[in-house]
Amino acid sequence: MASTDNDTIAAVATAPGRGGIGVVRISGKQLTLFAKAILGHEPKPRLARLCRFRDSQGDALDEGIALYFPAPHSFTGEDVLELQGHGGPAVLQLILSRCFELGARPAQPGEFTRRAYLNDKLDLAQAESVADLIDAASAEAARCALRSLTGVFSQRIHELVDALINLRMLVEATLDFPEEETDFLKAADAFGKLAAIQGALEKTRLGARQGSVLREGIRVVLIGQPNVGKSSLLNQLAGQDVAIVTAVPGTTRDTVRETIQIQGVPLHIIDTAGLRQTEDEVERIGIARTWEAIRQASVALLLVDVQHGVTAAEQDIIAALPGTLPLLTIHNKIDLGHETFCRRGNDLYLSAKTGEGIDILRTELLKIAGWQPEGEGLFMARDRHLIALAQAAQHIERARAAGGRLEFFAEELRLAQNALSTITGEFSADDLLGEIFSRFCIGK
Ligand code: GDP
Ligand code: ZN
């Protein structure tokens, strides 16, 4: 790792395609010579200046703003040079090639952020939230990711770790006087302190679980014949929110047809319209993927025209769904007939046209996903964080159950601390780092 983290890396940091501005980002050690070769002069630190970006002959490749951040006051903690040129793929490629000519190599996905982490500019949870902020599918998710990025989540974890360390020191000190163990712990209120840690951990877990709903969204399987009102229902559900269509990590673009938002929570709609018998190989692959997505769904929505009810075609799909998947049947278009809005168990009678009954459906979907909008302190947690928090909670519970058996008590506290430390990366394996940073986009 040492050698690859020491060289100079470069990448286009802005999104592919055309734009007003495109940024080439370079990070490495001693970039002054490098900068001089491209700009023709040594740039002043942190001063925006209009420059010519030059090729090896001194001819202009582009004209733009150069920004130079000497180590350690940069995003990566190394020397960073940002060349803001014109945002066209060809011109940015020219600038990038010039960087490679000068000895830089192409940055791997997430490599800038990885260096920031290795140089202690960010902890691991913060580094992950960089990707989460970029991938955020709603304003709420973005706000939540930013909170993690600025260290609010890490701060909570540090407080928990510190409290565990204090308690461990207390216990270690007691280990020297075996016959007075229980008395000592009682006098120091060790169990009271443990209970306080347990409470704080539960609060953090709640916030993390909520954040994870924001991040992952709710996966909805939509079943319904043409014309029953699927599109109308999705529009009503989304309400004022602008529907943002995004690719969700872990699912393929072609199976998730649409993403809408309810109160900022992304709702990924998996349409089952394509689930029919076919001889076509490509279509078959698509169908297999759709079923794969359905297996990961949080809820199924069957939409029927209230005047026709559930037909055999829909019965077939329902029969093939995982038995554990919650199912809501929506009887739509009540405005046309004699029905009024009502709910009978998992059957909802509503109108996608007038909006009657939509609020109830919205609330129901959020409830199934475990969303509590008033849940305090949301954190953009990943599965890895949730697992670590759960492990810590388990060890703390075991410490409590260990009672006066001091060695067990101490050992469980140590394990709880280790579990929490994996979140911020103070206690992490190399392969975890590889896994986390490889999921970034290039240039970040
Ligand atoms: P989809 O094919 O399932 O997506 O159905 P659409 O949402 O495109 O709706 C099909 C037709 O039914 C359109 O003309 C809608 O205006 C109409 N429609 C949808 N929901 C309702 C409803 O609740 N009441 C009435 N009266 N018409 C509806
Ligand atoms: Zn439609």
Short mmCIF file of C-alpha atoms and ligand atoms in Angstrom, two decimals:
data_model
loop_
_atom_site.label_atom_id
_atom_site.label_comp_id
_atom_site.label_asym_id
_atom_site.label_seq_id
_atom_site.Cartn_x
_atom_site.Cartn_y
_atom_site.Cartn_z
CA MET A 1 0.00 0.00 0.00
CA ALA A 2 2.84 2.41 0.87
CA SER A 3 4.14 2.73 -2.69
CA THR A 4 0.75 3.26 -4.32
CA ASP A 5 -0.21 5.89 -1.76
CA ASN A 6 2.95 7.89 -2.45
CA ASP A 7 2.75 8.75 -6.11
CA THR A 8 0.91 11.55 -7.85
CA ILE A 9 -2.65 10.85 -8.98
CA ALA A 10 -4.87 12.77 -11.37
CA ALA A 11 -8.46 12.51 -12.56
CA VAL A 12 -11.29 14.55 -13.96
CA ALA A 13 -13.28 15.41 -10.82
CA THR A 14 -16.42 16.69 -12.49
CA ALA A 15 -19.17 14.51 -13.96
CA PRO A 16 -18.62 13.10 -17.44
CA GLY A 17 -20.23 14.85 -20.36
CA ARG A 18 -20.23 18.51 -21.24
CA GLY A 19 -20.51 21.42 -18.85
CA GLY A 20 -19.46 25.02 -18.40
CA ILE A 21 -16.50 24.03 -16.29
CA GLY A 22 -14.57 20.79 -15.85
CA VAL A 23 -12.06 20.19 -13.11
CA VAL A 24 -8.90 18.11 -13.26
CA ARG A 25 -7.68 17.30 -9.80
CA ILE A 26 -4.11 16.31 -9.01
CA SER A 27 -2.82 15.13 -5.66
CA GLY A 28 0.70 14.16 -4.65
CA LYS A 29 3.88 15.21 -2.97
CA GLN A 30 5.76 18.33 -4.06
CA LEU A 31 3.52 19.46 -6.86
CA THR A 32 5.24 22.81 -7.35
CA LEU A 33 7.43 21.58 -10.21
CA PHE A 34 4.43 19.86 -11.67
CA ALA A 35 2.38 23.05 -11.47
CA LYS A 36 5.20 25.09 -12.96
CA ALA A 37 5.42 22.77 -15.95
CA ILE A 38 1.72 23.18 -16.75
CA LEU A 39 1.19 26.81 -15.76
CA GLY A 40 4.58 28.28 -16.58
CA HIS A 41 4.91 29.76 -13.10
CA GLU A 42 4.75 28.67 -9.50
CA PRO A 43 1.18 29.18 -8.28
CA LYS A 44 0.44 31.05 -5.06
CA PRO A 45 -1.28 28.88 -2.44
CA ARG A 46 -5.09 29.08 -2.35
CA LEU A 47 -5.27 31.92 -4.84
CA ALA A 48 -7.54 31.61 -7.85
CA ARG A 49 -5.81 32.82 -10.98
CA LEU A 50 -6.62 32.71 -14.65
CA CYS A 51 -3.85 30.72 -16.37
CA ARG A 52 -2.94 28.99 -19.58
CA PHE A 53 -2.58 25.26 -19.21
CA ARG A 54 0.38 24.35 -21.43
CA ASP A 55 1.64 21.31 -23.26
CA SER A 56 5.32 20.25 -23.34
CA GLN A 57 6.04 22.81 -26.11
CA GLY A 58 4.53 25.61 -24.06
CA ASP A 59 1.46 25.82 -26.30
CA ALA A 60 -1.94 26.32 -24.70
CA LEU A 61 -4.17 23.30 -24.11
CA ASP A 62 -6.84 25.35 -22.43
CA GLU A 63 -7.30 28.44 -20.34
CA GLY A 64 -8.86 28.39 -16.90
CA ILE A 65 -8.48 28.81 -13.17
CA ALA A 66 -5.64 27.12 -11.33
CA LEU A 67 -5.93 26.53 -7.61
CA TYR A 68 -3.05 25.25 -5.57
CA PHE A 69 -3.43 23.84 -2.04
CA PRO A 70 -0.06 22.92 -0.51
CA ALA A 71 0.07 20.09 2.03
CA PRO A 72 -1.26 19.65 4.61
CA HIS A 73 -4.08 22.16 4.07
CA SER A 74 -5.91 20.35 1.31
CA PHE A 75 -8.65 17.77 0.90
CA THR A 76 -6.20 14.87 0.71
CA GLY A 77 -3.63 16.32 3.08
CA GLU A 78 -1.09 16.25 0.22
CA ASP A 79 -0.30 18.97 -2.32
CA VAL A 80 -3.42 19.37 -4.44
CA LEU A 81 -3.64 21.23 -7.73
CA GLU A 82 -7.04 21.89 -9.29
CA LEU A 83 -7.23 22.95 -12.91
CA GLN A 84 -10.63 24.32 -13.80
CA GLY A 85 -10.83 24.23 -17.55
CA HIS A 86 -13.66 24.19 -20.03
CA GLY A 87 -16.04 21.34 -19.37
CA GLY A 88 -15.72 19.30 -22.53
CA PRO A 89 -14.55 15.69 -22.55
CA ALA A 90 -11.85 16.27 -25.22
CA VAL A 91 -10.26 19.31 -23.63
CA LEU A 92 -10.29 17.74 -20.15
CA GLN A 93 -8.69 14.62 -21.59
CA LEU A 94 -5.90 16.80 -23.05
CA ILE A 95 -5.22 18.37 -19.66
CA LEU A 96 -5.33 14.97 -18.00
CA SER A 97 -2.93 13.47 -20.56
CA ARG A 98 -0.53 16.31 -19.86
CA CYS A 99 -0.66 15.33 -16.17
CA PHE A 100 0.17 11.72 -17.03
CA GLU A 101 3.01 12.94 -19.23
CA LEU A 102 4.39 14.74 -16.18
CA GLY A 103 4.36 11.53 -14.14
CA ALA A 104 0.91 11.38 -12.58
CA ARG A 105 -1.12 8.21 -12.90
CA PRO A 106 -4.91 7.85 -13.20
CA ALA A 107 -6.61 7.97 -9.80
CA GLN A 108 -8.67 4.96 -8.84
CA PRO A 109 -12.28 5.37 -7.67
CA GLY A 110 -12.33 7.09 -4.29
CA GLU A 111 -8.55 7.42 -4.17
CA PHE A 112 -8.54 11.12 -3.24
CA THR A 113 -10.86 10.42 -0.33
CA ARG A 114 -8.82 7.36 0.61
CA ARG A 115 -5.74 9.57 0.90
CA ALA A 116 -7.71 12.06 2.95
CA TYR A 117 -8.55 9.20 5.31
CA LEU A 118 -4.96 7.88 5.42
CA ASN A 119 -3.71 11.41 6.18
CA ASP A 120 -6.23 11.82 9.02
CA LYS A 121 -8.25 14.48 7.25
CA LEU A 122 -11.41 12.39 7.65
CA ASP A 123 -12.29 9.30 9.62
CA LEU A 124 -13.81 6.32 7.88
CA ALA A 125 -17.46 7.21 8.59
CA GLN A 126 -16.82 10.71 7.24
CA ALA A 127 -15.10 9.34 4.15
CA GLU A 128 -18.10 7.11 3.46
CA SER A 129 -20.44 10.05 3.81
CA VAL A 130 -18.60 11.83 0.98
CA ALA A 131 -19.92 9.10 -1.33
CA ASP A 132 -23.32 9.20 0.37
CA LEU A 133 -23.59 12.95 -0.14
CA ILE A 134 -22.81 12.56 -3.84
CA ASP A 135 -25.25 9.66 -4.19
CA ALA A 136 -27.99 11.26 -2.07
CA ALA A 137 -31.34 10.83 -3.81
CA SER A 138 -33.24 13.47 -1.83
CA ALA A 139 -32.59 16.77 -0.08
CA GLU A 140 -33.12 15.06 3.29
CA ALA A 141 -30.61 12.35 2.45
CA ALA A 142 -28.10 14.99 1.38
CA ARG A 143 -28.55 16.93 4.63
CA CYS A 144 -28.17 13.73 6.58
CA ALA A 145 -24.98 12.76 4.73
CA LEU A 146 -23.56 16.21 5.30
CA ARG A 147 -24.15 15.80 9.02
CA SER A 148 -22.07 12.62 8.95
CA LEU A 149 -19.44 14.32 6.79
CA THR A 150 -18.99 17.16 9.26
CA GLY A 151 -18.42 14.57 11.96
CA VAL A 152 -21.63 14.57 14.00
CA PHE A 153 -22.02 10.79 13.73
CA SER A 154 -18.30 10.20 14.42
CA GLN A 155 -18.58 12.49 17.44
CA ARG A 156 -21.35 10.32 18.87
CA ILE A 157 -19.25 7.20 18.32
CA HIS A 158 -16.24 8.84 19.97
CA GLU A 159 -18.30 9.77 23.00
CA LEU A 160 -19.45 6.18 23.34
CA VAL A 161 -15.91 4.87 22.94
CA ASP A 162 -14.59 7.35 25.50
CA ALA A 163 -17.25 6.32 27.99
CA LEU A 164 -16.32 2.67 27.44
CA ILE A 165 -12.63 3.42 27.90
CA ASN A 166 -13.31 5.21 31.19
CA LEU A 167 -15.34 2.30 32.43
CA ARG A 168 -12.66 -0.15 31.33
CA MET A 169 -9.97 1.78 33.20
CA LEU A 170 -12.11 1.62 36.28
CA VAL A 171 -12.53 -2.13 35.91
CA GLU A 172 -8.86 -2.77 35.13
CA ALA A 173 -7.93 -0.90 38.29
CA THR A 174 -10.30 -3.09 40.26
CA LEU A 175 -8.84 -6.31 38.86
CA ASP A 176 -5.89 -5.88 41.25
CA PHE A 177 -8.13 -6.34 44.28
CA PRO A 178 -10.05 -9.52 43.43
CA GLU A 179 -11.81 -10.05 46.75
CA GLU A 180 -13.41 -6.59 46.69
CA GLU A 181 -14.54 -6.71 43.07
CA THR A 182 -18.27 -6.34 43.44
CA ASP A 183 -18.06 -3.78 46.18
CA PHE A 184 -15.67 -1.73 44.18
CA LEU A 185 -17.87 -1.76 41.09
CA LYS A 186 -20.88 -0.84 43.18
CA ALA A 187 -19.10 2.05 44.82
CA ALA A 188 -17.98 3.38 41.44
CA ASP A 189 -21.50 2.91 40.07
CA ALA A 190 -20.09 0.79 37.22
CA PHE A 191 -23.52 -0.59 36.38
CA GLY A 192 -25.08 2.86 36.37
CA LYS A 193 -22.39 4.00 33.97
CA LEU A 194 -22.95 0.94 31.80
CA ALA A 195 -26.68 1.64 31.70
CA ALA A 196 -25.97 5.21 30.59
CA ILE A 197 -23.76 3.93 27.77
CA GLN A 198 -26.44 1.43 26.80
CA GLY A 199 -29.03 4.23 26.61
CA ALA A 200 -26.80 6.49 24.53
CA LEU A 201 -25.98 3.62 22.20
CA GLU A 202 -29.68 2.87 21.67
CA LYS A 203 -30.33 6.51 20.72
CA THR A 204 -27.49 6.42 18.22
CA ARG A 205 -28.81 3.17 16.78
CA LEU A 206 -32.25 4.66 16.29
CA GLY A 207 -30.78 7.63 14.43
CA ALA A 208 -28.62 5.31 12.35
CA ARG A 209 -31.54 3.05 11.45
CA GLN A 210 -33.57 6.07 10.34
CA GLY A 211 -30.64 7.31 8.27
CA SER A 212 -30.37 3.93 6.67
CA VAL A 213 -34.02 4.13 5.57
CA LEU A 214 -33.23 7.52 4.01
CA ARG A 215 -30.19 6.07 2.30
CA GLU A 216 -31.62 2.80 1.08
CA GLY A 217 -35.19 3.92 0.60
CA ILE A 218 -38.20 1.65 0.45
CA ARG A 219 -38.41 -0.97 -2.29
CA VAL A 220 -41.94 -1.33 -3.53
CA VAL A 221 -43.12 -4.07 -5.87
CA LEU A 222 -45.89 -2.66 -7.99
CA ILE A 223 -48.40 -5.09 -9.44
CA GLY A 224 -51.16 -3.88 -11.69
CA GLN A 225 -52.73 -4.15 -15.12
CA PRO A 226 -52.45 -1.32 -17.63
CA ASN A 227 -54.83 1.56 -16.91
CA VAL A 228 -55.55 0.75 -13.26
CA GLY A 229 -53.85 4.03 -12.32
CA LYS A 230 -50.24 3.13 -11.48
CA SER A 231 -48.72 6.31 -12.90
CA SER A 232 -51.44 8.43 -11.33
CA LEU A 233 -50.83 6.79 -7.95
CA LEU A 234 -47.07 7.36 -8.12
CA ASN A 235 -47.59 11.02 -8.94
CA GLN A 236 -50.03 11.41 -6.06
CA LEU A 237 -47.68 9.65 -3.65
CA ALA A 238 -44.77 11.84 -4.67
CA GLY A 239 -46.95 14.92 -4.13
CA GLN A 240 -44.98 18.15 -4.27
CA ASP A 241 -41.63 16.39 -4.25
CA VAL A 242 -39.84 16.27 -7.52
CA ALA A 243 -39.32 12.65 -8.49
CA ILE A 244 -35.63 11.95 -8.91
CA VAL A 245 -34.71 8.84 -10.81
CA THR A 246 -31.54 7.28 -9.49
CA ALA A 247 -29.70 4.01 -9.76
CA VAL A 248 -29.75 2.39 -6.37
CA PRO A 249 -26.56 0.68 -5.21
CA GLY A 250 -27.02 -3.06 -5.32
CA THR A 251 -29.83 -3.05 -7.83
CA THR A 252 -29.62 -2.87 -11.57
CA ARG A 253 -30.89 0.13 -13.41
CA ASP A 254 -33.17 -1.89 -15.64
CA THR A 255 -35.21 -3.49 -12.88
CA VAL A 256 -35.89 -0.30 -10.93
CA ARG A 257 -38.09 1.69 -13.21
CA GLU A 258 -38.82 4.72 -11.09
CA THR A 259 -37.95 6.43 -7.85
CA ILE A 260 -40.29 8.83 -6.12
CA GLN A 261 -40.00 10.42 -2.69
CA ILE A 262 -42.27 10.54 0.31
CA GLN A 263 -41.10 13.09 2.88
CA GLY A 264 -37.62 12.75 1.43
CA VAL A 265 -37.59 8.97 1.73
CA PRO A 266 -36.82 7.41 -1.65
CA LEU A 267 -39.39 4.91 -2.87
CA HIS A 268 -37.97 2.58 -5.49
CA ILE A 269 -40.71 1.16 -7.62
CA ILE A 270 -40.16 -2.25 -9.14
CA ASP A 271 -42.73 -2.66 -11.87
CA THR A 272 -43.86 -6.22 -12.49
CA ALA A 273 -45.38 -5.37 -15.87
CA GLY A 274 -42.52 -7.22 -17.56
CA LEU A 275 -43.07 -10.47 -15.66
CA ARG A 276 -44.62 -12.52 -18.42
CA GLN A 277 -43.70 -15.81 -20.06
CA THR A 278 -41.17 -15.33 -22.81
CA GLU A 279 -38.84 -17.23 -25.13
CA ASP A 280 -36.57 -14.24 -25.56
CA GLU A 281 -33.22 -14.75 -23.82
CA VAL A 282 -32.56 -11.07 -23.06
CA GLU A 283 -36.05 -10.58 -21.69
CA ARG A 284 -35.58 -13.67 -19.53
CA ILE A 285 -32.48 -12.17 -17.94
CA GLY A 286 -34.46 -9.02 -17.28
CA ILE A 287 -37.21 -11.06 -15.62
CA ALA A 288 -34.70 -12.93 -13.46
CA ARG A 289 -33.31 -9.60 -12.29
CA THR A 290 -36.77 -8.30 -11.53
CA TRP A 291 -37.42 -11.33 -9.33
CA GLU A 292 -34.08 -10.75 -7.64
CA ALA A 293 -35.15 -7.16 -6.89
CA ILE A 294 -38.51 -8.41 -5.63
CA ARG A 295 -36.79 -10.71 -3.15
CA GLN A 296 -35.20 -7.60 -1.59
CA ALA A 297 -38.41 -5.58 -1.56
CA SER A 298 -39.96 -4.13 1.59
CA VAL A 299 -43.58 -4.13 0.45
CA ALA A 300 -45.79 -5.16 -2.46
CA LEU A 301 -48.59 -2.94 -3.75
CA LEU A 302 -51.34 -4.53 -5.79
CA LEU A 303 -53.29 -1.90 -7.65
CA VAL A 304 -56.72 -2.80 -9.06
CA ASP A 305 -59.61 -0.92 -10.54
CA VAL A 306 -62.27 -0.97 -7.82
CA GLN A 307 -64.86 -1.90 -10.45
CA HIS A 308 -62.97 -5.04 -11.57
CA GLY A 309 -61.22 -6.28 -8.46
CA VAL A 310 -58.33 -8.75 -8.42
CA THR A 311 -57.93 -10.82 -11.59
CA ALA A 312 -56.26 -14.19 -12.18
CA ALA A 313 -53.14 -12.64 -13.74
CA GLU A 314 -52.49 -10.72 -10.54
CA GLN A 315 -53.26 -13.73 -8.38
CA ASP A 316 -50.43 -15.59 -10.18
CA ILE A 317 -47.89 -12.89 -9.38
CA ILE A 318 -49.04 -12.63 -5.77
CA ALA A 319 -48.74 -16.39 -5.34
CA ALA A 320 -45.11 -16.25 -6.50
CA LEU A 321 -44.11 -13.42 -4.13
CA PRO A 322 -42.12 -14.26 -0.99
CA GLY A 323 -44.60 -15.15 1.75
CA THR A 324 -42.98 -12.71 4.18
CA LEU A 325 -43.44 -9.70 1.92
CA PRO A 326 -46.16 -7.35 3.23
CA LEU A 327 -48.90 -6.83 0.66
CA LEU A 328 -51.30 -3.93 0.38
CA THR A 329 -54.17 -4.10 -2.10
CA ILE A 330 -55.19 -0.73 -3.47
CA HIS A 331 -58.70 -0.52 -4.89
CA ASN A 332 -58.40 2.56 -7.04
CA LYS A 333 -60.91 4.91 -8.67
CA ILE A 334 -63.46 5.02 -5.85
CA ASP A 335 -64.55 8.41 -7.22
CA LEU A 336 -66.23 6.55 -10.10
CA GLY A 337 -68.45 4.29 -8.03
CA HIS A 338 -70.27 3.99 -4.77
CA GLU A 339 -67.31 3.16 -2.58
CA THR A 340 -65.91 5.78 -0.23
CA PHE A 341 -62.43 5.86 1.18
CA CYS A 342 -61.89 3.10 3.69
CA ARG A 343 -59.46 0.56 4.92
CA ARG A 344 -60.23 -3.10 5.54
CA GLY A 345 -57.14 -4.81 6.89
CA ASN A 346 -54.60 -4.67 4.09
CA ASP A 347 -57.16 -3.45 1.56
CA LEU A 348 -57.25 0.29 0.90
CA TYR A 349 -60.00 1.93 -1.12
CA LEU A 350 -58.88 5.25 -2.56
CA SER A 351 -58.71 7.51 -5.57
CA ALA A 352 -55.45 8.34 -7.28
CA LYS A 353 -57.32 10.98 -9.21
CA THR A 354 -58.84 12.98 -6.36
CA GLY A 355 -56.12 12.06 -3.87
CA GLU A 356 -58.65 10.74 -1.39
CA GLY A 357 -56.96 8.20 0.87
CA ILE A 358 -53.44 8.88 -0.37
CA ASP A 359 -52.26 10.24 2.99
CA ILE A 360 -53.13 6.96 4.68
CA LEU A 361 -51.23 4.99 2.05
CA ARG A 362 -48.21 7.27 2.42
CA THR A 363 -48.17 6.84 6.19
CA GLU A 364 -48.63 3.10 5.84
CA LEU A 365 -45.68 2.73 3.46
CA LEU A 366 -43.38 4.74 5.73
CA LYS A 367 -44.52 2.69 8.71
CA ILE A 368 -43.74 -0.59 6.97
CA ALA A 369 -40.23 0.72 6.23
CA GLY A 370 -39.73 1.58 9.92
CA TRP A 371 -39.53 5.31 9.28
CA GLN A 372 -40.16 7.64 12.21
CA PRO A 373 -39.96 11.19 10.96
CA GLU A 374 -39.57 12.59 14.47
CA GLY A 375 -36.67 10.24 15.24
CA GLU A 376 -33.91 12.43 16.58
CA GLY A 377 -30.41 12.91 15.22
CA LEU A 378 -30.43 11.13 11.89
CA PHE A 379 -27.20 9.65 10.65
CA MET A 380 -26.50 8.43 7.15
CA ALA A 381 -25.60 4.95 8.34
CA ARG A 382 -24.57 2.04 6.19
CA ASP A 383 -25.20 -1.62 6.85
CA ARG A 384 -21.66 -1.94 8.13
CA HIS A 385 -22.37 0.75 10.74
CA LEU A 386 -25.66 -0.83 11.79
CA ILE A 387 -23.96 -4.20 12.23
CA ALA A 388 -21.16 -2.67 14.31
CA LEU A 389 -23.67 -0.82 16.49
CA ALA A 390 -25.65 -4.03 16.98
CA GLN A 391 -22.49 -5.92 17.95
CA ALA A 392 -21.53 -3.23 20.44
CA ALA A 393 -25.02 -3.37 21.93
CA GLN A 394 -24.75 -7.14 22.25
CA HIS A 395 -21.40 -6.94 24.05
CA ILE A 396 -22.69 -4.29 26.42
CA GLU A 397 -25.69 -6.44 27.19
CA ARG A 398 -23.35 -9.37 27.91
CA ALA A 399 -21.23 -7.14 30.14
CA ARG A 400 -24.37 -6.28 32.09
CA ALA A 401 -25.28 -9.96 32.35
CA ALA A 402 -21.75 -10.80 33.52
CA GLY A 403 -22.57 -8.94 36.70
CA GLY A 404 -19.73 -9.06 39.17
CA ARG A 405 -17.57 -11.47 37.12
CA LEU A 406 -14.97 -8.89 36.40
CA GLU A 407 -12.90 -10.59 33.67
CA PHE A 408 -16.02 -11.17 31.58
CA PHE A 409 -17.25 -7.68 32.27
CA ALA A 410 -13.92 -6.18 31.15
CA GLU A 411 -13.64 -8.39 28.08
CA GLU A 412 -17.13 -7.53 26.82
CA LEU A 413 -16.41 -3.82 27.25
CA ARG A 414 -13.26 -4.25 25.19
CA LEU A 415 -15.18 -6.03 22.42
CA ALA A 416 -17.88 -3.35 22.43
CA GLN A 417 -15.21 -0.70 22.05
CA ASN A 418 -13.59 -2.54 19.14
CA ALA A 419 -16.92 -2.91 17.36
CA LEU A 420 -17.57 0.83 17.63
CA SER A 421 -14.05 1.69 16.52
CA THR A 422 -14.54 -0.10 13.21
CA ILE A 423 -17.11 2.60 12.35
CA THR A 424 -14.63 5.45 12.49
CA GLY A 425 -11.84 3.24 11.17
CA GLU A 426 -9.52 3.26 14.18
CA PHE A 427 -9.85 -0.49 14.18
CA SER A 428 -10.18 -1.70 10.60
CA ALA A 429 -8.72 -4.19 8.20
CA ASP A 430 -7.17 -3.25 4.85
CA ASP A 431 -9.69 -5.24 2.85
CA LEU A 432 -12.49 -3.18 4.37
CA LEU A 433 -10.81 -0.01 3.13
CA GLY A 434 -10.46 -1.47 -0.36
CA GLU A 435 -14.12 -2.39 -0.34
CA ILE A 436 -15.30 1.02 0.83
CA PHE A 437 -13.24 3.18 -1.52
CA SER A 438 -13.71 1.05 -4.61
CA ARG A 439 -17.38 2.05 -4.60
CA PHE A 440 -16.62 5.73 -5.11
CA CYS A 441 -16.72 7.47 -8.43
CA ILE A 442 -13.40 8.40 -10.01
CA GLY A 443 -12.14 11.87 -9.15
CA LYS A 444 -13.51 11.78 -5.61
P1 GDP B 1 -51.52 3.01 -15.48
O1 GDP B 1 -51.59 2.55 -16.88
O2 GDP B 1 -51.81 1.90 -14.53
O3 GDP B 1 -50.28 3.74 -15.17
O4 GDP B 1 -52.73 4.03 -15.29
P2 GDP B 1 -52.73 5.62 -15.41
O5 GDP B 1 -52.27 6.24 -14.15
O6 GDP B 1 -52.03 6.03 -16.64
O7 GDP B 1 -54.28 5.89 -15.50
C1 GDP B 1 -55.09 5.33 -16.54
C2 GDP B 1 -56.36 6.16 -16.66
O8 GDP B 1 -57.12 6.03 -15.47
C3 GDP B 1 -56.10 7.64 -16.84
O9 GDP B 1 -57.02 8.17 -17.73
C4 GDP B 1 -56.32 8.20 -15.44
O10 GDP B 1 -56.72 9.55 -15.47
C5 GDP B 1 -57.38 7.31 -14.90
N1 GDP B 1 -57.36 7.20 -13.45
C6 GDP B 1 -56.33 6.86 -12.67
N2 GDP B 1 -56.68 6.88 -11.37
C7 GDP B 1 -57.99 7.23 -11.34
C8 GDP B 1 -58.94 7.44 -10.29
O11 GDP B 1 -58.66 7.28 -9.09
N3 GDP B 1 -60.19 7.83 -10.67
C9 GDP B 1 -60.54 8.02 -11.97
N4 GDP B 1 -61.76 8.42 -12.22
N5 GDP B 1 -59.67 7.84 -12.96
C10 GDP B 1 -58.41 7.46 -12.67
ZN ZN B 2 -48.67 4.18 -16.45
#
